[in-house]
mmCIF file of C-alpha atoms in Angstrom:
data_model
loop_
_atom_site.group_PDB
_atom_site.id
_atom_site.type_symbol
_atom_site.label_atom_id
_atom_site.label_comp_id
_atom_site.label_asym_id
_atom_site.label_seq_id
_atom_site.Cartn_x
_atom_site.Cartn_y
_atom_site.Cartn_z
ATOM 1 C CA MET A 1 113.922 72.642 107.862
ATOM 2 C CA LYS A 2 116.820 73.849 105.769
ATOM 3 C CA VAL A 3 116.610 77.328 104.180
ATOM 4 C CA GLY A 4 119.090 78.827 101.759
ATOM 5 C CA ILE A 5 119.538 81.531 99.148
ATOM 6 C CA THR A 6 121.280 81.082 95.815
ATOM 7 C CA ILE A 7 122.127 84.191 93.785
ATOM 8 C CA SER A 8 122.270 83.657 90.037
ATOM 9 C CA HIS A 9 122.855 86.610 87.713
ATOM 10 C CA SER A 10 121.248 84.657 84.866
ATOM 11 C CA ALA A 11 117.930 84.274 86.703
ATOM 12 C CA LYS A 12 115.049 86.102 85.009
ATOM 13 C CA GLU A 13 112.790 86.088 88.110
ATOM 14 C CA ILE A 14 112.751 84.858 91.692
ATOM 15 C CA GLU A 15 112.190 81.108 91.914
ATOM 16 C CA VAL A 16 111.203 79.326 95.118
ATOM 17 C CA LEU A 17 111.414 75.545 95.170
ATOM 18 C CA ILE A 18 110.076 73.472 98.051
ATOM 19 C CA THR A 19 111.696 70.038 98.307
ATOM 20 C CA ALA A 20 110.174 67.510 100.692
ATOM 21 C CA GLN A 21 109.953 63.753 101.179
ATOM 22 C CA GLU A 22 106.171 63.811 100.910
ATOM 23 C CA GLN A 23 103.183 66.130 100.630
ATOM 24 C CA SER A 24 102.143 67.362 104.082
ATOM 25 C CA GLY A 25 100.215 70.096 105.859
ATOM 26 C CA THR A 26 103.455 71.982 106.477
ATOM 27 C CA VAL A 27 104.432 71.823 102.809
ATOM 28 C CA ASN A 28 100.970 72.984 101.732
ATOM 29 C CA ALA A 29 100.957 75.818 104.285
ATOM 30 C CA LEU A 30 104.398 76.952 103.187
ATOM 31 C CA TYR A 31 103.313 76.903 99.537
ATOM 32 C CA GLU A 32 100.157 78.937 100.314
ATOM 33 C CA HIS A 33 102.187 81.444 102.312
ATOM 34 C CA ILE A 34 104.615 81.989 99.429
ATOM 35 C CA VAL A 35 101.784 82.348 96.892
ATOM 36 C CA ASP A 36 99.933 84.825 99.150
ATOM 37 C CA PHE A 37 103.147 86.792 99.704
ATOM 38 C CA ASP A 38 103.570 87.245 95.945
ATOM 39 C CA ARG A 39 99.969 88.378 95.441
ATOM 40 C CA LYS A 40 99.390 92.110 95.407
ATOM 41 C CA SER A 41 96.583 93.054 97.771
ATOM 42 C CA LEU A 42 94.369 96.103 97.530
ATOM 43 C CA GLU A 43 95.397 99.149 99.543
ATOM 44 C CA THR A 44 92.538 101.496 98.646
ATOM 45 C CA LEU A 45 88.993 101.235 97.277
ATOM 46 C CA THR A 46 86.826 103.802 95.567
ATOM 47 C CA ALA A 47 83.580 103.965 97.519
ATOM 48 C CA TYR A 48 80.371 105.845 96.726
ATOM 49 C CA LYS A 49 77.783 107.600 98.865
ATOM 50 C CA ASP A 50 75.161 110.051 97.572
ATOM 51 C CA ASP A 51 76.863 110.488 94.157
ATOM 52 C CA ILE A 52 80.192 111.302 95.821
ATOM 53 C CA ALA A 53 83.225 109.096 95.253
ATOM 54 C CA LYS A 54 85.682 108.694 98.102
ATOM 55 C CA ILE A 55 89.009 106.888 98.374
ATOM 56 C CA VAL A 56 88.910 104.542 101.383
ATOM 57 C CA TYR A 57 91.969 102.800 102.795
ATOM 58 C CA VAL A 58 91.386 99.065 103.150
ATOM 59 C CA THR A 59 92.804 99.202 106.691
ATOM 60 C CA ASP A 60 89.884 101.488 107.688
ATOM 61 C CA ILE A 61 87.228 98.927 106.707
ATOM 62 C CA PHE A 62 85.401 97.112 109.516
ATOM 63 C CA ARG A 63 83.307 94.828 107.334
ATOM 64 C CA ILE A 64 82.189 94.247 103.758
ATOM 65 C CA TYR A 65 78.698 92.947 103.133
ATOM 66 C CA THR A 66 75.987 92.574 100.505
ATOM 67 C CA GLY A 67 72.486 94.020 100.622
ATOM 68 C CA ASN A 68 69.911 95.061 98.019
ATOM 69 C CA GLN A 69 72.073 93.432 95.320
ATOM 70 C CA LYS A 70 74.990 95.793 96.080
ATOM 71 C CA VAL A 71 78.237 95.453 98.002
ATOM 72 C CA TYR A 72 78.861 97.845 100.905
ATOM 73 C CA ILE A 73 81.806 98.625 103.131
ATOM 74 C CA GLN A 74 81.515 99.900 106.675
ATOM 75 C CA THR A 75 84.108 102.283 108.117
ATOM 76 C CA LEU A 76 84.203 104.581 111.122
ATOM 77 C CA GLN A 77 83.004 107.390 108.813
ATOM 78 C CA GLY A 78 79.953 105.455 107.575
ATOM 79 C CA GLU A 79 78.761 102.961 104.992
ATOM 80 C CA TYR A 80 79.604 103.183 101.311
ATOM 81 C CA ALA A 81 78.752 101.238 98.176
ATOM 82 C CA VAL A 82 81.592 99.756 96.136
ATOM 83 C CA ARG A 83 81.628 98.510 92.568
ATOM 84 C CA TYR A 84 83.071 95.091 93.215
ATOM 85 C CA ARG A 85 81.593 91.676 93.770
ATOM 86 C CA LEU A 86 82.152 90.150 97.202
ATOM 87 C CA TYR A 87 84.205 87.276 95.769
ATOM 88 C CA GLU A 88 86.462 89.756 93.918
ATOM 89 C CA LEU A 89 87.219 91.577 97.158
ATOM 90 C CA GLU A 90 87.786 88.304 98.994
ATOM 91 C CA GLU A 91 90.408 87.307 96.399
ATOM 92 C CA ALA A 92 92.094 90.727 96.340
ATOM 93 C CA LEU A 93 92.288 91.423 100.088
ATOM 94 C CA ASP A 94 94.931 90.169 102.502
ATOM 95 C CA LYS A 95 93.752 86.754 103.707
ATOM 96 C CA LYS A 96 95.377 87.229 107.118
ATOM 97 C CA GLN A 97 93.453 90.453 107.720
ATOM 98 C CA PHE A 98 90.069 89.779 106.072
ATOM 99 C CA LEU A 99 87.969 86.729 106.863
ATOM 100 C CA ARG A 100 84.778 85.477 105.213
ATOM 101 C CA ILE A 101 82.127 84.821 107.886
ATOM 102 C CA SER A 102 79.105 84.111 105.658
ATOM 103 C CA ASN A 103 78.053 84.013 102.021
ATOM 104 C CA SER A 104 77.317 87.735 102.266
ATOM 105 C CA GLU A 105 79.979 89.139 104.605
ATOM 106 C CA ILE A 106 83.719 89.585 105.097
ATOM 107 C CA VAL A 107 85.198 91.109 108.278
ATOM 108 C CA ASN A 108 88.464 92.844 109.097
ATOM 109 C CA VAL A 109 90.055 90.764 111.860
ATOM 110 C CA LYS A 110 92.098 93.756 113.072
ATOM 111 C CA LYS A 111 88.888 95.704 113.803
ATOM 112 C CA ILE A 112 87.325 93.023 116.028
ATOM 113 C CA ARG A 113 86.919 94.093 119.672
ATOM 114 C CA ASP A 114 85.654 90.754 120.992
ATOM 115 C CA ILE A 115 83.933 87.527 120.037
ATOM 116 C CA ASP A 116 80.903 86.320 121.998
ATOM 117 C CA LEU A 117 80.646 82.533 122.110
ATOM 118 C CA SER A 118 77.878 82.409 124.738
ATOM 119 C CA ILE A 119 75.060 81.989 122.200
ATOM 120 C CA ILE A 120 74.818 78.259 121.510
ATOM 121 C CA GLY A 121 75.440 77.484 117.841
ATOM 122 C CA ARG A 122 76.236 81.119 116.938
ATOM 123 C CA ILE A 123 79.233 83.404 117.162
ATOM 124 C CA CYS A 124 78.722 87.154 117.615
ATOM 125 C CA ILE A 125 81.544 89.441 116.477
ATOM 126 C CA ARG A 126 81.710 92.914 118.029
ATOM 127 C CA PHE A 127 83.801 95.580 116.330
ATOM 128 C CA LEU A 128 85.761 98.505 117.771
ATOM 129 C CA ASN A 129 83.011 100.884 116.598
ATOM 130 C CA ASP A 130 80.403 99.014 118.754
ATOM 131 C CA THR A 131 78.623 97.381 115.801
ATOM 132 C CA GLN A 132 78.160 93.638 115.695
ATOM 133 C CA THR A 133 77.491 90.835 113.272
ATOM 134 C CA TYR A 134 76.977 87.080 113.414
ATOM 135 C CA VAL A 135 78.958 84.252 111.860
ATOM 136 C CA SER A 136 76.971 81.907 109.624
ATOM 137 C CA ARG A 137 76.727 78.376 111.053
ATOM 138 C CA ARG A 138 78.431 77.023 107.949
ATOM 139 C CA TYR A 139 81.504 79.174 108.573
ATOM 140 C CA ILE A 140 81.891 78.542 112.329
ATOM 141 C CA PRO A 141 84.551 75.765 112.051
ATOM 142 C CA LYS A 142 86.602 77.843 109.588
ATOM 143 C CA ILE A 143 86.364 80.953 111.802
ATOM 144 C CA LYS A 144 87.358 79.038 114.929
ATOM 145 C CA LYS A 145 90.378 77.584 113.161
ATOM 146 C CA SER A 146 91.432 80.927 111.646
ATOM 147 C CA LEU A 147 91.110 82.829 114.930
ATOM 148 C CA GLY A 148 92.504 80.019 117.070
ATOM 149 C CA ILE A 149 89.364 79.611 119.163
#
């Protein structure tokens, strides 16, 4: 792979061009990495509990899940409601740090303590705060690939 930088004072914005003989997994992965790098991810969320709004750092979130037609986040300090849809958070959060494990849940990979594979056909994720959740069967291949299992 050849990498270079060209400085042009007439350039209006940064341009990245990938030149390859053919479309491949490496080319696609490189493209996705560049697109993700350019995307601005959320750093904080406004969360609500008992009519009190609180600013929560995204790095403090263990998991994001839906229940009773609302979206909740779980942190070490407790659970809070947020005014986002799950798909909006999935798009806005760092894809290397947050992973969708079911239609109703996203987890913070950096807050995972261990992964229990002993249950046949299920994956149990245990977090640093001693809570746990299960991966939906549909998402197991994606999770295994993402986590390198």
